[in-house]
Amino acid sequence: MIAMKGIVKEFPGVLAVDHVDFELYPGEIHALLGENGAGKTTLMNVLYGIYKADSGETLINGKPVRINNAVDAQSNRIGMVHQHFSLIPAFTVAENLSIGLKDGGFILKEEYVGSKIKEAEDKYGIHIDVNRKVDDLSIGEQQRVEVLKLLFRGANTLILDEPTSALTPQEAENLFLSLKALKAEGKAIVVITHKLYEVMEIADRVTVLRKGRVVFKSMKAGVTSDILAEAMIGKGVELAKYKKEEVKAEGSLVIEKLMVIGERHDTLVNDATIRLNKGEIIGVAGVSGNGQKELVEALFGMRKISAGSITMGGKDITSSNVKARVMSGLGYIPEERKTKGVAISLSLSLNSVIHSHWGAPYLVNKMFNYTAIRKLAKQIISKFNVAAKSEAALAKNLSGGNLQKFIVGREMLNEPDYLIAVNPTSGLDIGATEYVRKELVDYRNRGKGVLLVSEDLDELLALSDQIVVMYRGSTSPSVNQKDFDRLKIGAMMLGEGFTR
Amino acid sequence: MQIGKPLQIIFFIIIGLIISSFFLLASNVSPISGILYMLYSGFGTRIGVIATLNDSIPMIIVAIAIIIPFTAKFWNIGGQGQYLVGSIFATWIGLDLAGSMPPAIVIMAALLLSFVGGALWAFPPTAMKLYFGTNEVITTLMMNFVAVYLVDYLVSGPMEGALQRATHAPSSSTIPSPDQLFYLHGVNIGIVIAIVIAVAIFFLIRYTNFGYELRLMGNSNIAAQYAGAPLKRNMFQAMLLSGGIAGIAGMVQVFGLAHALLLSELSDITTSFGYVAIPIALIAFLNPLLTVISAIFFAGILNGAYVLEVVYGISLNLVIIIYGLIMIFAIMGVMINLNRVTKLFRRGRKNKLVEAAKN
């Protein structure tokens, strides 16, 4: 039995795990439930030795243990399958499974691996062809290899981080069967998830985390999904009220039946339809990974659109490039502020003209006018309270909050008719968060349209005029502000009302 | 670029000189007088300065050429091949038009053709990178070898010229003297071409949208795409421009300095401008104007080292070793982040303290 007691893990600015107690018994499947950023993965990474807890201890069968890295975890027979697999694509399944394997001799050992696999297949129903290259396997198959890897290394505690997020329903079903077989053999299994139906289907015990704390803990028997949903998303905090004014403005941005197909021929955005009017904030809710990122990239011209159309103020921009879209009035505050929103090792001056560097007053006779550019940077810094030494400071020397203010300022000073903002307050402190939210509402009040994509439901409820939920690439009909209902939208985020 | 960096580079160059001293000592040459004499011969005498400036011309041009894609973190290692193909095209048109056209026309045609030749050589690796994802470092490098053997084949076959009969070294015919680039006080006028290119590319990178987008791309392709830069088109333009300018270096070499296309063996490591250009550009922080200084510095070191060979009788290989050492250490001066190094040492000490405390 594994017990974690009083675990605390703090990252700069965020208390990711806050005095959490967690118990895991052999022969059970324990679901660790919570929203994005609730601290589920962090807690398990502490158990697996990737992070070191700031305080608290881990006991195995009553004895305190120190797990400082994956090797320690392995010697304590703990294994973890991360969301991003750690397989070597160019190797075959057998070769991947042999890495780090102590039994079976120094040189490989395909026969040995083969016999072990046969065993696993008989016992747990995990099928895999050992001679195929990992590169050629589907996500579901790769996951099976990851699970086998743990079993081969003798793990009797298995941690799976969002194991079904990339699986087809059929593959997920097979995984659940295997997990049940493993459980029957006495293995302890943790499934990190934010999907309620999974918990209801396989878990024996549930722990719900919210904002780093345990808010609910019980055996599954007797628990309903409504109780879990409420525990997971909470009653909601009272947010500051934002003054919204009645705005009269003509024009809208219409996304109609948009389809985006990924590189693996998977449908990332499926028939998404959103209508954003000027003078309105439309919130896009959804658990991350349900196509919001791809929708926004397609909307901004950074991703190929397979079908559907986008019109802006009546003008079709479906096949326009980024430049043309920006010039006809689109702005974008990306979530990845350090890798996308700015060129991190260039100065603020040079970063201030992104999206306005195509014309006067910054480009005159095809030549950059550095006086005007510096003036713009200074204007952004002073108007949006960016704490920076000067406009010559490098973007990488700014804190996350100040960088975000800079990007918000740059995009707003460019005066786009429609502004996309993706998780604009994630990782910011309270002061910066309030600032950015207020700016977004002010921007709306000036008669502009804002498409606010956020994983923070409270933020969406506080700022939006309408909310659209995305689930598995599809969009829900929009919900009007007067019909906002935390629990109802929370349930939609988890798939209610969508065809599964 | 921090203020401390140039000092750091000088510091590392001095380390390079100290290590070179051991090689000088081993050849019974006093290191101090040897090194001073080397610097003096490269930069101190009239003859030395003239030779240094002349040698620096192709180095400057090729280094500027590779700066363009390097700014976008696209690694054109093919400067050498582009330079050679540029010189093939220039030689061919030069010999073909000789006598039938006025020199100004011949020179303009050679400049244009050498640009086309270099750009042509840069095209296949770029296209392969953009459409099939091949690694440009490898493909541009491989193209160099093709170019080297192409030159060797041409000078001992189709373009074999009169010069070969006189020197027994395979080479093309000589570019007739009216068409050659002239010398002014001993310095070839090609230096003007080099400086004009340096200034032009400086402006291109600092003051145009294209240069701005290359800088964004050098930072992050995602950020550049977000900013609306057409990545593929920019890459193509940067590479073709780069190849073309490297090709012009070939024209200047043929019309100004060598006056004929020579067997590649005669252009050993010290004249493989395409490769030397890489450290020269890096040491100049990819700044086209600083590149002029950096190229002149290395040309001077090389010349000085050659004089050591003559005056002190040390072996030519040793000369090249010294040249190489100075270059390696200069590069280290650019690349090494001293802050990080000292932090590493401090962390090591801290760990030891923690260990000690535990025990």
Short mmCIF file of C-alpha atoms in Angstrom, two decimals, chain A residues 14-459:
data_model
loop_
_atom_site.label_atom_id
_atom_site.label_comp_id
_atom_site.label_asym_id
_atom_site.label_seq_id
_atom_site.Cartn_x
_atom_site.Cartn_y
_atom_site.Cartn_z
CA VAL A 14 1.62 28.60 -8.28
CA LEU A 15 0.91 26.24 -5.43
CA ALA A 16 0.40 23.20 -7.63
CA VAL A 17 -0.16 20.65 -4.88
CA ASP A 18 -1.30 21.84 -1.49
CA HIS A 19 -1.08 19.42 1.46
CA VAL A 20 -2.47 16.43 -0.35
CA ASP A 21 -2.97 13.02 1.22
CA PHE A 22 -3.34 10.18 -1.21
CA GLU A 23 -3.66 6.44 -0.62
CA LEU A 24 -3.37 3.61 -3.08
CA TYR A 25 -4.16 -0.02 -2.31
CA PRO A 26 -3.13 -3.13 -4.21
CA GLY A 27 -5.82 -4.60 -6.40
CA GLU A 28 -7.67 -1.38 -7.04
CA ILE A 29 -8.08 1.18 -9.75
CA HIS A 30 -7.89 4.63 -8.28
CA ALA A 31 -9.15 7.52 -10.40
CA LEU A 32 -7.48 10.86 -9.83
CA LEU A 33 -9.96 13.34 -11.16
CA GLY A 34 -9.70 17.07 -11.70
CA GLU A 35 -9.67 19.90 -14.22
CA ASN A 36 -6.59 20.99 -16.10
CA GLY A 37 -4.12 22.47 -13.70
CA ALA A 38 -5.74 20.88 -10.67
CA GLY A 39 -2.43 19.26 -9.73
CA LYS A 40 -3.14 15.64 -10.68
CA THR A 41 -0.11 15.10 -12.86
CA THR A 42 2.13 17.06 -10.53
CA LEU A 43 1.11 14.86 -7.60
CA MET A 44 1.85 11.70 -9.56
CA ASN A 45 5.13 13.10 -10.81
CA VAL A 46 6.09 13.53 -7.17
CA LEU A 47 5.26 9.87 -6.54
CA TYR A 48 7.26 8.86 -9.61
CA GLY A 49 10.27 10.95 -8.57
CA ILE A 50 10.19 13.50 -11.39
CA TYR A 51 9.45 16.32 -8.95
CA LYS A 52 10.67 16.57 -5.41
CA ALA A 53 7.95 17.59 -2.96
CA ASP A 54 8.62 20.75 -0.95
CA SER A 55 7.23 18.95 2.06
CA GLY A 56 5.36 15.77 2.91
CA GLU A 57 6.38 12.14 2.73
CA THR A 58 5.66 8.97 0.83
CA LEU A 59 5.21 5.67 2.64
CA ILE A 60 5.23 2.23 1.08
CA ASN A 61 3.73 -0.40 3.33
CA GLY A 62 4.20 1.95 6.24
CA LYS A 63 7.88 2.61 5.61
CA PRO A 64 8.99 6.06 4.48
CA VAL A 65 10.74 5.98 1.11
CA ARG A 66 12.68 8.54 -0.86
CA ILE A 67 11.96 8.59 -4.56
CA ASN A 68 14.20 11.09 -6.27
CA ASN A 69 14.13 9.84 -9.83
CA ALA A 70 12.58 7.28 -12.14
CA VAL A 71 15.21 4.69 -11.18
CA ASP A 72 14.19 4.94 -7.52
CA ALA A 73 10.57 4.61 -8.59
CA GLN A 74 11.41 1.51 -10.58
CA SER A 75 13.19 -0.09 -7.66
CA ASN A 76 10.04 0.58 -5.63
CA ARG A 77 8.12 -1.12 -8.46
CA ILE A 78 6.29 2.03 -9.48
CA GLY A 79 5.81 2.77 -13.17
CA MET A 80 4.22 5.65 -15.02
CA VAL A 81 2.91 6.14 -18.55
CA HIS A 82 3.05 9.81 -19.40
CA GLN A 83 0.77 11.59 -21.81
CA HIS A 84 3.70 11.89 -24.17
CA PHE A 85 5.22 8.51 -24.67
CA SER A 86 8.90 7.85 -24.17
CA LEU A 87 9.43 5.25 -26.86
CA ILE A 88 12.12 5.29 -29.52
CA PRO A 89 10.27 5.59 -32.83
CA ALA A 90 13.00 4.01 -34.97
CA PHE A 91 13.18 0.87 -32.81
CA THR A 92 10.92 -2.14 -33.00
CA VAL A 93 8.59 -3.03 -30.17
CA ALA A 94 10.97 -5.78 -29.02
CA GLU A 95 13.93 -3.42 -29.02
CA ASN A 96 12.02 -0.81 -27.09
CA LEU A 97 10.93 -3.36 -24.55
CA SER A 98 14.49 -4.62 -24.09
CA ILE A 99 15.91 -1.27 -23.06
CA GLY A 100 16.84 -1.35 -19.43
CA LEU A 101 15.73 -4.93 -19.07
CA LYS A 102 17.98 -6.78 -16.66
CA ASP A 103 16.87 -10.37 -17.30
CA GLY A 104 17.46 -12.35 -20.42
CA GLY A 105 21.16 -11.75 -20.99
CA PHE A 106 23.28 -8.91 -22.21
CA ILE A 107 22.69 -9.21 -25.90
CA LEU A 108 19.20 -9.27 -27.21
CA LYS A 109 16.87 -11.33 -26.39
CA GLU A 110 14.07 -11.23 -28.84
CA GLU A 111 13.02 -14.72 -27.86
CA TYR A 112 12.95 -13.75 -24.24
CA VAL A 113 10.87 -10.67 -24.98
CA GLY A 114 8.67 -12.70 -27.28
CA SER A 115 7.89 -15.25 -24.59
CA LYS A 116 7.17 -12.53 -22.06
CA ILE A 117 4.82 -10.87 -24.52
CA LYS A 118 2.99 -14.11 -25.09
CA GLU A 119 2.52 -14.31 -21.35
CA ALA A 120 1.19 -10.75 -21.19
CA GLU A 121 -1.16 -11.45 -24.05
CA ASP A 122 -2.61 -14.50 -22.37
CA LYS A 123 -2.95 -12.87 -18.99
CA TYR A 124 -4.02 -9.33 -19.77
CA GLY A 125 -5.17 -9.41 -23.34
CA ILE A 126 -2.52 -6.99 -24.55
CA HIS A 127 -1.84 -7.77 -28.20
CA ILE A 128 1.14 -6.40 -30.03
CA ASP A 129 3.42 -7.46 -32.87
CA VAL A 130 6.96 -7.25 -31.47
CA ASN A 131 8.63 -6.91 -34.86
CA ARG A 132 6.92 -3.70 -35.91
CA LYS A 133 8.59 -0.34 -35.61
CA VAL A 134 7.09 1.96 -33.00
CA ASP A 135 6.88 4.64 -35.67
CA ASP A 136 4.30 2.58 -37.52
CA LEU A 137 2.10 1.92 -34.51
CA SER A 138 -1.11 3.75 -33.70
CA ILE A 139 -1.32 5.76 -30.49
CA GLY A 140 -3.28 2.97 -28.85
CA GLU A 141 -0.64 0.39 -29.77
CA GLN A 142 2.15 2.63 -28.54
CA GLN A 143 0.37 2.92 -25.26
CA ARG A 144 0.21 -0.85 -24.99
CA VAL A 145 3.97 -0.96 -25.48
CA GLU A 146 4.38 1.59 -22.69
CA VAL A 147 2.25 -0.50 -20.35
CA LEU A 148 4.20 -3.65 -21.28
CA LYS A 149 7.44 -1.81 -20.62
CA LEU A 150 6.34 -1.13 -17.07
CA LEU A 151 5.21 -4.70 -16.54
CA PHE A 152 8.50 -6.05 -17.87
CA ARG A 153 10.35 -3.92 -15.42
CA GLY A 154 8.36 -5.46 -12.62
CA ALA A 155 6.05 -2.58 -11.75
CA ASN A 156 3.15 -3.46 -9.52
CA THR A 157 1.98 0.12 -9.23
CA LEU A 158 0.98 1.66 -12.54
CA ILE A 159 0.22 5.33 -13.05
CA LEU A 160 -1.48 6.30 -16.32
CA ASP A 161 -1.74 9.98 -17.19
CA GLU A 162 -4.84 10.72 -19.28
CA PRO A 163 -4.57 7.30 -20.91
CA THR A 164 -7.60 7.64 -23.19
CA SER A 165 -7.05 11.19 -24.42
CA ALA A 166 -5.84 10.06 -27.84
CA LEU A 167 -7.56 6.70 -28.08
CA THR A 168 -10.53 5.65 -30.15
CA PRO A 169 -13.50 4.41 -28.07
CA GLN A 170 -12.68 0.84 -29.09
CA GLU A 171 -9.05 1.19 -28.02
CA ALA A 172 -10.14 2.73 -24.74
CA GLU A 173 -12.47 -0.21 -24.14
CA ASN A 174 -9.59 -2.65 -24.70
CA LEU A 175 -7.35 -0.69 -22.37
CA PHE A 176 -9.99 -0.82 -19.65
CA LEU A 177 -10.26 -4.60 -20.03
CA SER A 178 -6.50 -4.95 -19.67
CA LEU A 179 -6.49 -2.69 -16.63
CA LYS A 180 -9.17 -4.79 -15.02
CA ALA A 181 -7.12 -7.92 -15.64
CA LEU A 182 -4.07 -6.26 -14.10
CA LYS A 183 -6.12 -5.20 -11.11
CA ALA A 184 -7.38 -8.73 -10.62
CA GLU A 185 -3.75 -9.77 -10.34
CA GLY A 186 -3.25 -7.42 -7.44
CA LYS A 187 -1.64 -4.47 -9.20
CA ALA A 188 -2.42 -1.00 -7.96
CA ILE A 189 -3.42 1.35 -10.76
CA VAL A 190 -3.83 5.13 -10.81
CA VAL A 191 -5.72 6.65 -13.72
CA ILE A 192 -5.36 10.40 -14.05
CA THR A 193 -8.37 11.75 -15.89
CA HIS A 194 -10.87 14.50 -16.32
CA LYS A 195 -13.49 12.31 -17.92
CA LEU A 196 -16.35 11.39 -15.63
CA TYR A 197 -17.63 8.40 -17.54
CA GLU A 198 -14.23 6.75 -17.29
CA VAL A 199 -14.33 7.04 -13.55
CA MET A 200 -17.80 5.58 -13.45
CA GLU A 201 -16.73 2.74 -15.69
CA ILE A 202 -13.49 1.48 -14.17
CA ALA A 203 -12.60 3.10 -10.87
CA ASP A 204 -12.90 1.48 -7.45
CA ARG A 205 -11.90 4.60 -5.59
CA VAL A 206 -11.91 8.29 -6.53
CA THR A 207 -9.91 11.27 -5.37
CA VAL A 208 -10.89 14.66 -6.77
CA LEU A 209 -8.38 17.52 -6.83
CA ARG A 210 -9.20 21.15 -7.34
CA LYS A 211 -6.60 23.91 -7.39
CA GLY A 212 -4.07 21.61 -5.76
CA ARG A 213 -6.27 20.41 -2.93
CA VAL A 214 -8.22 17.23 -2.27
CA VAL A 215 -11.89 18.21 -2.37
CA PHE A 216 -13.46 14.78 -2.48
CA LYS A 217 -12.36 11.28 -1.65
CA SER A 218 -14.45 8.13 -1.62
CA MET A 219 -14.98 4.60 -2.83
CA LYS A 220 -16.84 4.75 -6.12
CA ALA A 221 -19.78 2.70 -4.93
CA GLY A 222 -22.60 5.07 -4.13
CA VAL A 223 -21.08 8.07 -5.86
CA THR A 224 -22.96 9.64 -8.76
CA SER A 225 -21.43 11.56 -11.61
CA ASP A 226 -23.29 14.69 -10.51
CA ILE A 227 -21.48 14.65 -7.19
CA LEU A 228 -18.16 14.22 -8.94
CA ALA A 229 -18.87 16.97 -11.46
CA GLU A 230 -19.67 19.41 -8.72
CA ALA A 231 -16.60 18.45 -6.73
CA MET A 232 -14.45 18.84 -9.81
CA ILE A 233 -15.57 22.25 -11.00
CA GLY A 234 -16.66 23.64 -7.65
CA LYS A 235 -19.31 26.15 -6.85
CA GLY A 236 -17.27 28.85 -8.45
CA VAL A 237 -15.62 31.83 -6.94
CA GLU A 238 -17.31 35.18 -6.92
CA LEU A 239 -15.52 37.13 -9.59
CA ALA A 240 -15.33 40.86 -9.84
CA LYS A 241 -18.17 42.23 -11.92
CA TYR A 242 -17.21 43.83 -15.18
CA LYS A 243 -19.09 46.78 -16.49
CA LYS A 244 -20.50 45.87 -19.83
CA GLU A 245 -22.12 48.49 -21.94
CA GLU A 246 -24.74 48.12 -24.60
CA VAL A 247 -22.85 48.49 -27.85
CA LYS A 248 -24.24 49.18 -31.26
CA ALA A 249 -21.89 47.95 -33.95
CA GLU A 250 -22.44 46.33 -37.30
CA GLY A 251 -20.50 43.38 -38.58
CA SER A 252 -19.50 39.92 -37.51
CA LEU A 253 -16.92 37.20 -37.83
CA VAL A 254 -18.56 33.98 -38.95
CA ILE A 255 -16.94 30.58 -38.72
CA GLU A 256 -19.09 28.12 -40.56
CA LYS A 257 -18.80 24.33 -40.53
CA LEU A 258 -15.05 24.50 -40.22
CA MET A 259 -13.11 21.25 -40.59
CA VAL A 260 -9.44 20.78 -39.75
CA ILE A 261 -7.77 17.46 -40.47
CA GLY A 262 -4.47 16.70 -38.73
CA GLU A 263 -1.32 15.12 -40.05
CA ARG A 264 -2.43 11.71 -38.87
CA HIS A 265 -5.68 12.16 -40.81
CA ASP A 266 -7.55 12.65 -37.58
CA THR A 267 -10.36 15.18 -37.44
CA LEU A 268 -9.22 17.92 -35.07
CA VAL A 269 -11.97 20.42 -35.72
CA ASN A 270 -15.28 18.99 -36.80
CA ASP A 271 -18.04 21.18 -38.24
CA ALA A 272 -17.30 24.07 -35.89
CA THR A 273 -19.67 26.99 -36.21
CA ILE A 274 -19.29 30.24 -34.27
CA ARG A 275 -20.71 33.67 -34.93
CA LEU A 276 -18.95 36.57 -33.25
CA ASN A 277 -20.60 39.99 -33.47
CA LYS A 278 -18.86 43.27 -32.86
CA GLY A 279 -19.36 44.55 -29.34
CA GLU A 280 -19.56 41.03 -27.95
CA ILE A 281 -17.34 38.56 -26.16
CA ILE A 282 -17.89 34.97 -27.15
CA GLY A 283 -16.39 32.49 -24.75
CA VAL A 284 -15.16 29.16 -26.04
CA ALA A 285 -15.22 26.65 -23.20
CA GLY A 286 -13.79 23.17 -23.19
CA VAL A 287 -11.26 20.90 -21.62
CA SER A 288 -7.95 21.50 -23.36
CA GLY A 289 -7.23 19.26 -26.30
CA ASN A 290 -10.74 19.33 -27.70
CA GLY A 291 -9.78 21.26 -30.81
CA GLN A 292 -9.72 24.82 -29.45
CA LYS A 293 -6.04 25.26 -30.34
CA GLU A 294 -6.54 23.99 -33.87
CA LEU A 295 -9.68 26.07 -34.37
CA VAL A 296 -7.83 29.23 -33.42
CA GLU A 297 -4.82 28.41 -35.57
CA ALA A 298 -7.10 27.76 -38.54
CA LEU A 299 -8.95 30.99 -37.84
CA PHE A 300 -5.71 32.97 -37.85
CA GLY A 301 -4.37 31.36 -41.01
CA MET A 302 -1.71 29.22 -39.38
CA ARG A 303 -3.32 25.88 -40.14
CA LYS A 304 -4.84 24.35 -43.22
CA ILE A 305 -8.61 24.41 -43.44
CA SER A 306 -10.10 21.29 -44.99
CA ALA A 307 -13.66 22.45 -45.35
CA GLY A 308 -16.00 25.20 -44.22
CA SER A 309 -15.60 28.92 -44.41
CA ILE A 310 -14.63 32.00 -42.43
CA THR A 311 -16.03 35.39 -43.29
CA MET A 312 -15.15 38.63 -41.60
CA GLY A 313 -17.43 41.62 -42.07
CA GLY A 314 -18.87 39.87 -45.12
CA LYS A 315 -15.45 39.23 -46.66
CA ASP A 316 -14.42 35.61 -47.21
CA ILE A 317 -10.98 35.03 -45.64
CA THR A 318 -11.00 31.22 -45.69
CA SER A 319 -7.96 31.00 -47.92
CA SER A 320 -6.17 34.19 -46.90
CA ASN A 321 -2.78 34.11 -45.22
CA VAL A 322 -1.95 35.56 -41.81
CA LYS A 323 -0.93 38.92 -43.25
CA ALA A 324 -4.15 39.38 -45.20
CA ARG A 325 -6.25 38.40 -42.20
CA VAL A 326 -4.45 40.83 -39.91
CA MET A 327 -4.71 43.61 -42.47
CA SER A 328 -8.45 43.04 -42.77
CA GLY A 329 -8.89 43.33 -39.03
CA LEU A 330 -8.02 40.22 -37.05
CA GLY A 331 -5.85 40.15 -33.91
CA TYR A 332 -4.62 37.25 -31.82
CA ILE A 333 -3.29 36.97 -28.28
CA PRO A 334 -1.82 33.47 -28.22
CA GLU A 335 -1.52 31.27 -25.19
CA GLU A 336 2.13 30.50 -25.91
CA ARG A 337 3.34 33.96 -25.13
CA LYS A 338 7.03 33.10 -25.06
CA THR A 339 7.25 30.91 -28.13
CA LYS A 340 4.57 32.39 -30.35
CA GLY A 341 3.54 35.82 -29.12
CA VAL A 342 7.00 37.30 -29.25
CA ALA A 343 10.42 36.59 -30.67
CA ILE A 344 11.90 36.06 -27.26
CA SER A 345 15.49 37.15 -27.86
CA LEU A 346 14.67 40.30 -29.80
CA SER A 347 14.03 43.69 -28.23
CA LEU A 348 10.60 44.98 -27.25
CA SER A 349 10.91 47.54 -30.05
CA LEU A 350 11.23 44.86 -32.67
CA ASN A 351 8.45 42.88 -31.04
CA SER A 352 6.13 45.85 -30.95
CA VAL A 353 5.71 45.96 -34.73
CA ILE A 354 4.66 42.36 -35.18
CA HIS A 355 1.37 42.60 -37.14
CA SER A 356 1.91 46.26 -38.01
CA HIS A 357 5.28 46.02 -39.76
CA TRP A 358 3.82 46.00 -43.23
CA GLY A 359 3.09 49.67 -43.60
CA ALA A 360 3.38 53.26 -42.49
CA PRO A 361 4.44 54.68 -40.16
CA TYR A 362 6.75 51.76 -39.37
CA LEU A 363 7.71 50.89 -42.90
CA VAL A 364 8.30 53.92 -45.09
CA ASN A 365 9.57 53.45 -48.65
CA LYS A 366 10.21 49.80 -47.78
CA MET A 367 12.58 50.85 -45.00
CA PHE A 368 12.02 50.43 -41.27
CA ASN A 369 11.53 53.68 -39.44
CA TYR A 370 13.10 52.94 -36.07
CA THR A 371 12.01 56.24 -34.54
CA ALA A 372 8.36 55.34 -35.08
CA ILE A 373 8.94 51.77 -33.95
CA ARG A 374 10.54 52.87 -30.68
CA LYS A 375 7.68 55.28 -30.15
CA LEU A 376 5.18 52.48 -30.56
CA ALA A 377 7.04 50.28 -28.10
CA LYS A 378 7.17 53.10 -25.56
CA GLN A 379 3.46 53.69 -26.04
CA ILE A 380 2.64 50.03 -25.36
CA ILE A 381 4.89 50.01 -22.30
CA SER A 382 3.37 53.13 -20.75
CA LYS A 383 -0.26 52.58 -21.74
CA PHE A 384 -0.43 48.99 -20.62
CA ASN A 385 1.73 49.30 -17.49
CA VAL A 386 4.45 46.95 -18.71
CA ALA A 387 7.28 46.84 -16.20
CA ALA A 388 10.30 46.97 -18.51
CA LYS A 389 13.56 48.88 -18.26
CA SER A 390 13.13 50.38 -21.70
CA GLU A 391 11.93 49.55 -25.16
CA ALA A 392 15.41 48.19 -25.87
CA ALA A 393 15.00 45.46 -23.24
CA LEU A 394 14.85 41.95 -24.62
CA ALA A 395 11.50 40.20 -24.47
CA LYS A 396 13.03 37.32 -22.54
CA ASN A 397 13.85 39.61 -19.64
CA LEU A 398 10.19 40.31 -18.95
CA SER A 399 8.13 38.33 -16.46
CA GLY A 400 5.19 36.31 -17.79
CA GLY A 401 2.63 38.89 -16.65
CA ASN A 402 4.45 41.81 -18.18
CA LEU A 403 5.04 39.95 -21.39
CA GLN A 404 1.32 39.23 -21.56
CA LYS A 405 0.45 42.89 -20.98
CA PHE A 406 2.88 43.78 -23.74
CA ILE A 407 1.26 41.36 -26.19
CA VAL A 408 -2.27 42.43 -25.20
CA GLY A 409 -1.21 46.04 -25.68
CA ARG A 410 0.41 45.41 -29.02
CA GLU A 411 -2.59 43.59 -30.41
CA MET A 412 -5.09 46.13 -29.08
CA LEU A 413 -3.17 49.17 -30.32
CA ASN A 414 -3.32 47.60 -33.76
CA GLU A 415 -7.11 48.04 -33.43
CA PRO A 416 -8.35 44.79 -34.96
CA ASP A 417 -12.14 44.50 -35.34
CA TYR A 418 -12.00 40.99 -33.96
CA LEU A 419 -9.54 39.85 -31.33
CA ILE A 420 -8.83 36.24 -30.45
CA ALA A 421 -7.50 35.64 -26.93
CA VAL A 422 -6.48 32.17 -25.81
CA ASN A 423 -6.12 31.52 -22.08
CA PRO A 424 -5.09 35.13 -21.68
CA THR A 425 -4.71 34.93 -17.92
CA SER A 426 -3.18 31.48 -17.42
CA GLY A 427 -0.15 31.62 -15.18
CA LEU A 428 -0.65 35.29 -14.30
CA ASP A 429 -0.92 36.65 -10.78
CA ILE A 430 -4.16 38.20 -9.56
CA GLY A 431 -3.20 41.76 -10.40
CA ALA A 432 -2.23 40.98 -13.99
CA THR A 433 -5.24 38.69 -14.40
CA GLU A 434 -7.67 41.41 -13.40
CA TYR A 435 -5.87 43.89 -15.62
CA VAL A 436 -6.07 41.70 -18.71
CA ARG A 437 -9.73 40.85 -18.09
CA LYS A 438 -10.64 44.49 -17.70
CA GLU A 439 -8.82 45.38 -20.91
CA LEU A 440 -10.72 42.69 -22.79
CA VAL A 441 -14.09 43.97 -21.55
CA ASP A 442 -13.10 47.56 -22.37
CA TYR A 443 -12.12 46.46 -25.82
CA ARG A 444 -15.54 44.89 -26.27
CA ASN A 445 -17.19 48.06 -24.99
CA ARG A 446 -15.43 49.98 -27.72
CA GLY A 447 -17.41 48.01 -30.27
CA LYS A 448 -14.95 45.26 -31.07
CA GLY A 449 -15.53 41.54 -31.05
CA VAL A 450 -13.55 39.28 -28.75
CA LEU A 451 -13.25 35.51 -29.10
CA LEU A 452 -12.16 34.36 -25.66
CA VAL A 453 -10.92 30.77 -25.60
CA SER A 454 -10.29 29.69 -22.03
CA GLU A 455 -10.03 26.64 -19.83
CA ASP A 456 -11.07 28.73 -16.85
CA LEU A 457 -14.83 28.41 -16.66
CA ASP A 458 -15.15 31.17 -14.07
CA GLU A 459 -13.37 33.55 -16.38
#
